[in-house]
């Protein structure tokens, strides 16, 4: 590992490129070097660590290369919006996992939801994929060229990261797996033929222990290997006073092996194998708004910590467990021929998730179980042929194949407090005495059912068996043609076909939810006039003889004022489920799309580059593999069977069930497009990037929690336009200042049928208009130690938590982020380093994600931001 530079630009620089035509450009790039990874720079030549010259006391400044474009290029030369975080940044900014990247990349947002594996990546306000294994992420994650299809497979700690590249906007012509919103590409270190490695250990508050080890070296003349291990454990920072446990902990480890075999100068094979395990109690949601149901919770003996999410105290009746196993193997082969390189990447991965959560987030046992077991097996094959010695023409063509199986087992079952809770919601609670009348017993008796043991019983609910088989393939390629020495035109194409076969079968045992309360009221009303509602002849005769009275009965049974049974409808949380495939719904989708990239890039001079581009992206249909999957309205029109319902395919096939309503089985494809203009400059003490973007997604796959489930639907059109910028400035010797940010204007252009009503013309919740990341780093010497001190500030302007105006009015407050971090490090010539770090210095408090409380109308829950953390890391490089 290179030493930290004791001095930054201001000393002499050695330019190793002796070509007079490019010496000036190279010198300017060398002068940019202000320390690799002090921050992420977007589409601009990133600073790099000074390397110790073996022959002279001067230092040669290197520029960072990236491979997101499938060929090695400097950031200055790449005319796309891309940010890079390298190993030095990860060390200095105390970045532990991908969640922390958002603190230095303003256009990236990472949200961890109800479990360790439910992590959502968002770029420029676009992103989804958590909370439903049937939904593909809009932001694609690749690790060493291998696509990670779900968030559970993306969050592993990696012991040997070289850099992380974040590409903004739709990506289709460089990656076989189309990504409609952006790409996160993680690149790890390759094995070396010299023995080396690094070990580090971290001690932090909350009894945190973290250790990494990485060793590499030769195994034979043409064979090198590397092994990396990581271990990360920390107590939870949330106290669960209900179960007596601490939640939001860390407990994960992983191992990774890597082999490089080079039988000759033109052939390289890289074999990677990894396994990681997560077994954590996570993630606590605090009570933000304590609605009218809070008193009922306490009346039935449940506890809660009302409206105090930043106390980091919750009261649950069972700990929320999360177990994730990830593993896989990949083989990459690179074969150099005359003027071209053939690359093949073959990979097989598994991801297994098991969770059980207290999803009512109270001390009352309303939901005794909300378990999920998801197994995902993924096979991918990518082949690329890339030119290597083009004069005016560079090209790349490739093919990609994807085969994945998803299997899901869910259970959502009532707990032993649910019947009392249901009776209280139905009006059985006496506020004066706190006693609860068993209202449900009266209904059971009236229907001739066993009293006290039929409705709202412990263990009733849903058991779910769902899954899908997904195969996809694509052909893609790009051509770069230098029209002049300074002007380059790029054309890229991608053709994708995607097939999915999905299924979902749920066994529903909630007896109360299976009752058609309108039909029961109708039968009772007819019985009162001596008509048997089960006899069509009697009903028809009565309707013919007394049409006015019959119409009045039909209207009355659908009016809560006349039919008291309708007061129980809000308790029918888990009605019978219509599984698929069935004779109406085949459970199959097939999508195809051609996407493209058009770009012109122009070198104004050796210091200034500009580009203009237009690119499109695509994401295939995502199936709703959850209990909220319902027939489309076109297949089923809801209505009571006693009130002359309209004809529909579901009803005509005899598949109608009591209380079955329409919804979505899947969300159709996303089609994205972005127009972008960028300007990049590199000067002796300043580097900057400025980009204007106008990005739209047609049919954005929205997945919104409604309080009892998730509503998956296509937004007609969602767009975002704005400006992204970053500036790196070296005002004095040894000091670097960096500011990066985005100013954007997101909007739902068309979204008439959202779960929150017509949102057309409104600003989407959760996307800040202004987001910035500011950092300052100062280098100095302490005796024989190279040292630095670093501080950074992450800011996001206030933004609504909800698209729903009613829910936003209920919570009142907006989300605003203003978080400060700091670190200081010391490294000597023997490879020994010490880093002191602190994150969220001033305990910035905000709710990362808010949502309606489960089956508790008027209450709002939310995930509070992590409190201050601090620690010390000791590192030895050899």
mmCIF file of C-alpha atoms in Angstrom, residues 435-696:
data_model
loop_
_atom_site.group_PDB
_atom_site.id
_atom_site.type_symbol
_atom_site.label_atom_id
_atom_site.label_comp_id
_atom_site.label_asym_id
_atom_site.label_seq_id
_atom_site.Cartn_x
_atom_site.Cartn_y
_atom_site.Cartn_z
ATOM 1 C CA UNK A 435 -63.197 -3.595 30.360
ATOM 2 C CA UNK A 436 -63.807 -5.132 26.941
ATOM 3 C CA UNK A 437 -67.093 -6.672 25.830
ATOM 4 C CA UNK A 438 -66.820 -9.727 23.579
ATOM 5 C CA UNK A 439 -68.767 -8.311 20.642
ATOM 6 C CA UNK A 440 -67.550 -11.043 18.326
ATOM 7 C CA UNK A 441 -69.239 -13.633 20.543
ATOM 8 C CA UNK A 442 -72.616 -12.145 19.664
ATOM 9 C CA UNK A 443 -71.923 -12.539 15.946
ATOM 10 C CA UNK A 444 -70.678 -16.093 16.459
ATOM 11 C CA UNK A 445 -73.850 -16.931 18.337
ATOM 12 C CA UNK A 446 -76.099 -15.303 15.727
ATOM 13 C CA UNK A 447 -74.446 -17.341 12.990
ATOM 14 C CA UNK A 448 -74.607 -20.585 14.955
ATOM 15 C CA UNK A 449 -70.816 -20.857 15.272
ATOM 16 C CA UNK A 450 -68.857 -21.960 18.343
ATOM 17 C CA UNK A 451 -68.845 -18.969 20.665
ATOM 18 C CA UNK A 452 -65.479 -17.613 21.710
ATOM 19 C CA UNK A 453 -63.392 -19.897 19.531
ATOM 20 C CA UNK A 454 -64.259 -18.957 15.927
ATOM 21 C CA UNK A 455 -63.277 -15.378 15.157
ATOM 22 C CA UNK A 456 -59.898 -13.614 15.654
ATOM 23 C CA UNK A 457 -58.185 -16.658 17.106
ATOM 24 C CA UNK A 458 -54.489 -17.117 17.790
ATOM 25 C CA UNK A 459 -52.832 -18.876 14.855
ATOM 26 C CA UNK A 460 -55.391 -17.779 12.273
ATOM 27 C CA UNK A 461 -54.136 -15.811 9.270
ATOM 28 C CA UNK A 462 -52.215 -16.580 6.083
ATOM 29 C CA UNK A 463 -49.712 -19.215 5.024
ATOM 30 C CA UNK A 464 -48.167 -18.346 1.711
ATOM 31 C CA UNK A 465 -46.333 -20.392 -0.924
ATOM 32 C CA UNK A 466 -45.098 -18.276 -3.837
ATOM 33 C CA UNK A 467 -42.297 -18.041 -6.353
ATOM 34 C CA UNK A 468 -41.207 -17.545 -9.924
ATOM 35 C CA UNK A 469 -38.862 -18.804 -12.618
ATOM 36 C CA UNK A 470 -37.191 -16.027 -14.588
ATOM 37 C CA UNK A 471 -35.108 -16.387 -17.717
ATOM 38 C CA UNK A 472 -33.743 -13.471 -19.710
ATOM 39 C CA UNK A 473 -31.185 -12.850 -22.393
ATOM 40 C CA UNK A 474 -29.802 -9.822 -24.148
ATOM 41 C CA UNK A 475 -27.437 -8.717 -26.876
ATOM 42 C CA UNK A 476 -25.641 -5.430 -26.389
ATOM 43 C CA UNK A 477 -22.801 -3.352 -27.736
ATOM 44 C CA UNK A 478 -21.258 0.078 -28.175
ATOM 45 C CA UNK A 479 -19.193 1.827 -30.830
ATOM 46 C CA UNK A 480 -16.982 4.857 -30.153
ATOM 47 C CA UNK A 481 -15.853 6.680 -33.298
ATOM 48 C CA UNK A 482 -13.451 9.609 -33.161
ATOM 49 C CA UNK A 483 -14.788 12.008 -35.765
ATOM 50 C CA UNK A 484 -11.816 14.311 -35.104
ATOM 51 C CA UNK A 485 -8.961 14.300 -32.636
ATOM 52 C CA UNK A 486 -11.271 15.975 -30.132
ATOM 53 C CA UNK A 487 -14.786 14.866 -31.066
ATOM 54 C CA UNK A 488 -16.049 11.320 -30.375
ATOM 55 C CA UNK A 489 -19.459 9.879 -31.223
ATOM 56 C CA UNK A 490 -20.873 6.900 -29.329
ATOM 57 C CA UNK A 491 -23.745 4.620 -30.293
ATOM 58 C CA UNK A 492 -24.910 1.757 -28.091
ATOM 59 C CA UNK A 493 -27.708 -0.796 -28.467
ATOM 60 C CA UNK A 494 -29.272 -3.460 -26.266
ATOM 61 C CA UNK A 495 -32.010 -5.958 -27.063
ATOM 62 C CA UNK A 496 -33.520 -7.793 -24.071
ATOM 63 C CA UNK A 497 -36.095 -10.559 -23.731
ATOM 64 C CA UNK A 498 -37.432 -11.515 -20.312
ATOM 65 C CA UNK A 499 -39.805 -14.354 -19.368
ATOM 66 C CA UNK A 500 -41.350 -15.015 -15.963
ATOM 67 C CA UNK A 501 -43.536 -17.876 -14.732
ATOM 68 C CA UNK A 502 -44.964 -16.956 -11.337
ATOM 69 C CA UNK A 503 -47.253 -18.585 -8.804
ATOM 70 C CA UNK A 504 -48.799 -17.652 -5.486
ATOM 71 C CA UNK A 505 -51.011 -19.837 -3.297
ATOM 72 C CA UNK A 506 -52.204 -18.738 0.121
ATOM 73 C CA UNK A 507 -54.140 -20.726 2.675
ATOM 74 C CA UNK A 508 -56.304 -18.228 4.580
ATOM 75 C CA UNK A 509 -57.739 -19.286 7.950
ATOM 76 C CA UNK A 510 -59.146 -16.000 9.242
ATOM 77 C CA UNK A 511 -62.810 -16.937 9.569
ATOM 78 C CA UNK A 512 -64.021 -13.396 10.245
ATOM 79 C CA UNK A 513 -62.377 -12.086 7.076
ATOM 80 C CA UNK A 514 -64.101 -14.782 5.021
ATOM 81 C CA UNK A 515 -67.583 -13.504 5.865
ATOM 82 C CA UNK A 516 -69.540 -11.416 3.378
ATOM 83 C CA UNK A 517 -71.158 -9.073 5.876
ATOM 84 C CA UNK A 518 -73.350 -7.512 3.207
ATOM 85 C CA UNK A 519 -74.712 -10.916 2.196
ATOM 86 C CA UNK A 520 -75.288 -11.871 5.846
ATOM 87 C CA UNK A 521 -77.177 -8.647 6.459
ATOM 88 C CA UNK A 522 -79.170 -9.258 3.276
ATOM 89 C CA UNK A 523 -80.138 -12.742 4.435
ATOM 90 C CA UNK A 524 -81.130 -11.450 7.863
ATOM 91 C CA UNK A 525 -83.267 -8.683 6.331
ATOM 92 C CA UNK A 526 -85.065 -11.096 4.007
ATOM 93 C CA UNK A 527 -85.547 -13.557 6.853
ATOM 94 C CA UNK A 528 -87.308 -10.807 8.739
ATOM 95 C CA UNK A 529 -90.002 -10.732 6.027
ATOM 96 C CA UNK A 530 -90.218 -14.513 5.754
ATOM 97 C CA UNK A 531 -88.004 -15.008 2.678
ATOM 98 C CA UNK A 532 -85.262 -17.653 2.578
ATOM 99 C CA UNK A 533 -82.258 -15.897 0.979
ATOM 100 C CA UNK A 534 -80.783 -19.247 -0.066
ATOM 101 C CA UNK A 535 -83.819 -20.007 -2.247
ATOM 102 C CA UNK A 536 -83.534 -18.063 -5.534
ATOM 103 C CA UNK A 537 -87.218 -18.703 -6.295
ATOM 104 C CA UNK A 538 -88.352 -17.078 -3.064
ATOM 105 C CA UNK A 539 -85.991 -14.121 -3.531
ATOM 106 C CA UNK A 540 -87.134 -13.630 -7.113
ATOM 107 C CA UNK A 541 -90.809 -13.801 -6.191
ATOM 108 C CA UNK A 542 -90.361 -11.257 -3.403
ATOM 109 C CA UNK A 543 -88.425 -8.901 -5.681
ATOM 110 C CA UNK A 544 -91.158 -9.121 -8.326
ATOM 111 C CA UNK A 545 -93.996 -8.610 -5.882
ATOM 112 C CA UNK A 546 -92.371 -5.881 -3.809
ATOM 113 C CA UNK A 547 -89.746 -4.120 -5.976
ATOM 114 C CA UNK A 548 -89.616 -0.964 -3.864
ATOM 115 C CA UNK A 549 -89.121 -2.872 -0.613
ATOM 116 C CA UNK A 550 -86.539 -5.153 -2.230
ATOM 117 C CA UNK A 551 -84.530 -2.170 -3.507
ATOM 118 C CA UNK A 552 -84.689 -0.607 -0.055
ATOM 119 C CA UNK A 553 -83.297 -3.776 1.523
ATOM 120 C CA UNK A 554 -80.462 -3.893 -1.036
ATOM 121 C CA UNK A 555 -79.511 -0.312 -0.228
ATOM 122 C CA UNK A 556 -79.853 -0.733 3.524
ATOM 123 C CA UNK A 557 -77.550 -3.734 3.819
ATOM 124 C CA UNK A 558 -74.747 -1.693 2.237
ATOM 125 C CA UNK A 559 -75.281 1.279 4.581
ATOM 126 C CA UNK A 560 -73.366 1.107 7.903
ATOM 127 C CA UNK A 561 -76.164 3.077 9.553
ATOM 128 C CA UNK A 562 -78.646 0.319 8.705
ATOM 129 C CA UNK A 563 -76.372 -2.745 8.775
ATOM 130 C CA UNK A 564 -74.370 -2.793 12.028
ATOM 131 C CA UNK A 565 -72.377 -5.769 10.776
ATOM 132 C CA UNK A 566 -70.475 -3.428 8.444
ATOM 133 C CA UNK A 567 -68.741 -1.973 11.497
ATOM 134 C CA UNK A 568 -66.695 -5.189 11.512
ATOM 135 C CA UNK A 569 -65.345 -4.720 7.971
ATOM 136 C CA UNK A 570 -62.204 -2.872 9.174
ATOM 137 C CA UNK A 571 -61.329 -6.068 11.083
ATOM 138 C CA UNK A 572 -61.299 -8.167 7.917
ATOM 139 C CA UNK A 573 -57.546 -7.754 7.376
ATOM 140 C CA UNK A 574 -56.874 -11.147 5.780
ATOM 141 C CA UNK A 575 -59.708 -12.141 3.426
ATOM 142 C CA UNK A 576 -59.571 -15.311 1.322
ATOM 143 C CA UNK A 577 -56.935 -15.274 -1.393
ATOM 144 C CA UNK A 578 -57.323 -16.380 -4.997
ATOM 145 C CA UNK A 579 -54.193 -18.217 -5.997
ATOM 146 C CA UNK A 580 -52.667 -18.255 -9.452
ATOM 147 C CA UNK A 581 -52.127 -19.624 -12.044
ATOM 148 C CA UNK A 582 -55.790 -20.370 -12.573
ATOM 149 C CA UNK A 583 -58.075 -20.743 -15.590
ATOM 150 C CA UNK A 584 -58.208 -16.950 -16.000
ATOM 151 C CA UNK A 585 -54.672 -15.929 -14.956
ATOM 152 C CA UNK A 586 -51.773 -17.926 -16.365
ATOM 153 C CA UNK A 587 -49.045 -16.383 -14.201
ATOM 154 C CA UNK A 588 -46.804 -15.696 -17.191
ATOM 155 C CA UNK A 589 -45.278 -12.579 -18.679
ATOM 156 C CA UNK A 590 -42.924 -12.048 -21.584
ATOM 157 C CA UNK A 591 -41.307 -8.688 -22.216
ATOM 158 C CA UNK A 592 -38.846 -7.424 -24.780
ATOM 159 C CA UNK A 593 -37.264 -4.075 -25.437
ATOM 160 C CA UNK A 594 -34.595 -2.367 -27.521
ATOM 161 C CA UNK A 595 -32.707 0.357 -25.670
ATOM 162 C CA UNK A 596 -29.920 2.605 -26.870
ATOM 163 C CA UNK A 597 -27.347 5.258 -26.061
ATOM 164 C CA UNK A 598 -26.361 8.220 -28.239
ATOM 165 C CA UNK A 599 -23.522 10.517 -27.179
ATOM 166 C CA UNK A 600 -21.159 13.159 -28.441
ATOM 167 C CA UNK A 601 -18.047 13.949 -26.390
ATOM 168 C CA UNK A 602 -15.765 16.889 -27.131
ATOM 169 C CA UNK A 603 -12.388 17.830 -25.680
ATOM 170 C CA UNK A 604 -12.509 21.626 -25.689
ATOM 171 C CA UNK A 605 -8.848 21.674 -24.732
ATOM 172 C CA UNK A 606 -6.511 19.659 -22.533
ATOM 173 C CA UNK A 607 -8.293 20.929 -19.428
ATOM 174 C CA UNK A 608 -11.940 20.959 -20.398
ATOM 175 C CA UNK A 609 -14.242 18.210 -21.650
ATOM 176 C CA UNK A 610 -17.931 18.297 -22.464
ATOM 177 C CA UNK A 611 -20.523 15.808 -23.616
ATOM 178 C CA UNK A 612 -24.197 15.502 -24.515
ATOM 179 C CA UNK A 613 -26.040 12.187 -24.381
ATOM 180 C CA UNK A 614 -29.417 10.531 -24.589
ATOM 181 C CA UNK A 615 -29.892 7.031 -23.176
ATOM 182 C CA UNK A 616 -32.778 4.674 -22.551
ATOM 183 C CA UNK A 617 -33.214 1.795 -20.126
ATOM 184 C CA UNK A 618 -35.648 -0.985 -19.349
ATOM 185 C CA UNK A 619 -36.817 -3.180 -16.483
ATOM 186 C CA UNK A 620 -39.120 -6.126 -17.071
ATOM 187 C CA UNK A 621 -42.383 -6.946 -15.334
ATOM 188 C CA UNK A 622 -42.199 -7.504 -11.568
ATOM 189 C CA UNK A 623 -44.673 -9.948 -10.022
ATOM 190 C CA UNK A 624 -46.465 -9.298 -6.759
ATOM 191 C CA UNK A 625 -45.402 -12.366 -4.787
ATOM 192 C CA UNK A 626 -47.107 -11.309 -1.569
ATOM 193 C CA UNK A 627 -50.434 -11.604 0.255
ATOM 194 C CA UNK A 628 -51.426 -8.307 -1.414
ATOM 195 C CA UNK A 629 -51.487 -9.887 -4.865
ATOM 196 C CA UNK A 630 -55.031 -9.515 -6.230
ATOM 197 C CA UNK A 631 -56.686 -9.987 -9.628
ATOM 198 C CA UNK A 632 -56.608 -7.042 -11.988
ATOM 199 C CA UNK A 633 -59.851 -5.120 -12.306
ATOM 200 C CA UNK A 634 -60.071 -6.273 -15.925
ATOM 201 C CA UNK A 635 -60.311 -9.862 -14.666
ATOM 202 C CA UNK A 636 -62.468 -9.190 -11.638
ATOM 203 C CA UNK A 637 -64.813 -6.382 -10.733
ATOM 204 C CA UNK A 638 -65.618 -6.355 -7.029
ATOM 205 C CA UNK A 639 -69.215 -6.393 -5.893
ATOM 206 C CA UNK A 640 -71.547 -8.260 -3.634
ATOM 207 C CA UNK A 641 -73.133 -11.364 -5.166
ATOM 208 C CA UNK A 642 -76.511 -10.283 -3.766
ATOM 209 C CA UNK A 643 -76.673 -6.994 -5.641
ATOM 210 C CA UNK A 644 -76.567 -8.059 -9.287
ATOM 211 C CA UNK A 645 -72.777 -7.921 -9.761
ATOM 212 C CA UNK A 646 -71.412 -7.284 -13.246
ATOM 213 C CA UNK A 647 -70.051 -10.199 -15.179
ATOM 214 C CA UNK A 648 -66.287 -10.795 -15.061
ATOM 215 C CA UNK A 649 -63.897 -13.584 -16.090
ATOM 216 C CA UNK A 650 -63.138 -14.478 -12.449
ATOM 217 C CA UNK A 651 -66.810 -14.730 -11.511
ATOM 218 C CA UNK A 652 -67.780 -16.483 -14.749
ATOM 219 C CA UNK A 653 -65.136 -19.138 -14.018
ATOM 220 C CA UNK A 654 -66.586 -19.710 -10.558
ATOM 221 C CA UNK A 655 -63.434 -18.405 -8.838
ATOM 222 C CA UNK A 656 -65.033 -15.549 -6.908
ATOM 223 C CA UNK A 657 -64.456 -15.644 -3.150
ATOM 224 C CA UNK A 658 -66.069 -13.621 -0.355
ATOM 225 C CA UNK A 659 -64.475 -10.193 0.023
ATOM 226 C CA UNK A 660 -62.177 -10.754 -2.947
ATOM 227 C CA UNK A 661 -61.218 -7.383 -4.382
ATOM 228 C CA UNK A 662 -59.250 -6.254 -7.387
ATOM 229 C CA UNK A 663 -55.679 -4.985 -7.278
ATOM 230 C CA UNK A 664 -52.509 -6.009 -9.120
ATOM 231 C CA UNK A 665 -50.842 -9.314 -9.853
ATOM 232 C CA UNK A 666 -47.796 -7.575 -11.272
ATOM 233 C CA UNK A 667 -46.416 -4.208 -12.269
ATOM 234 C CA UNK A 668 -45.623 -3.906 -15.949
ATOM 235 C CA UNK A 669 -42.229 -2.936 -17.373
ATOM 236 C CA UNK A 670 -40.357 0.279 -16.633
ATOM 237 C CA UNK A 671 -39.039 2.292 -19.582
ATOM 238 C CA UNK A 672 -36.563 5.016 -18.691
ATOM 239 C CA UNK A 673 -34.803 7.749 -20.633
ATOM 240 C CA UNK A 674 -32.334 10.481 -19.734
ATOM 241 C CA UNK A 675 -31.026 13.507 -21.578
ATOM 242 C CA UNK A 676 -27.761 14.755 -20.125
ATOM 243 C CA UNK A 677 -25.236 17.522 -20.754
ATOM 244 C CA UNK A 678 -21.961 17.531 -18.861
ATOM 245 C CA UNK A 679 -18.905 19.721 -18.447
ATOM 246 C CA UNK A 680 -15.687 18.581 -16.760
ATOM 247 C CA UNK A 681 -12.622 20.618 -16.005
ATOM 248 C CA UNK A 682 -9.204 19.799 -14.551
ATOM 249 C CA UNK A 683 -6.749 22.552 -13.610
ATOM 250 C CA UNK A 684 -3.717 22.838 -11.387
ATOM 251 C CA UNK A 685 -5.580 23.279 -8.088
ATOM 252 C CA UNK A 686 -9.228 22.827 -9.071
ATOM 253 C CA UNK A 687 -11.263 20.043 -10.634
ATOM 254 C CA UNK A 688 -14.968 20.335 -11.256
ATOM 255 C CA UNK A 689 -17.883 18.560 -12.842
ATOM 256 C CA UNK A 690 -21.240 19.982 -13.834
ATOM 257 C CA UNK A 691 -24.064 17.934 -15.332
ATOM 258 C CA UNK A 692 -27.647 18.751 -16.233
ATOM 259 C CA UNK A 693 -30.017 15.791 -16.492
ATOM 260 C CA UNK A 694 -33.637 15.293 -17.469
ATOM 261 C CA UNK A 695 -34.671 11.747 -16.607
ATOM 262 C CA UNK A 696 -38.056 10.044 -16.912
#
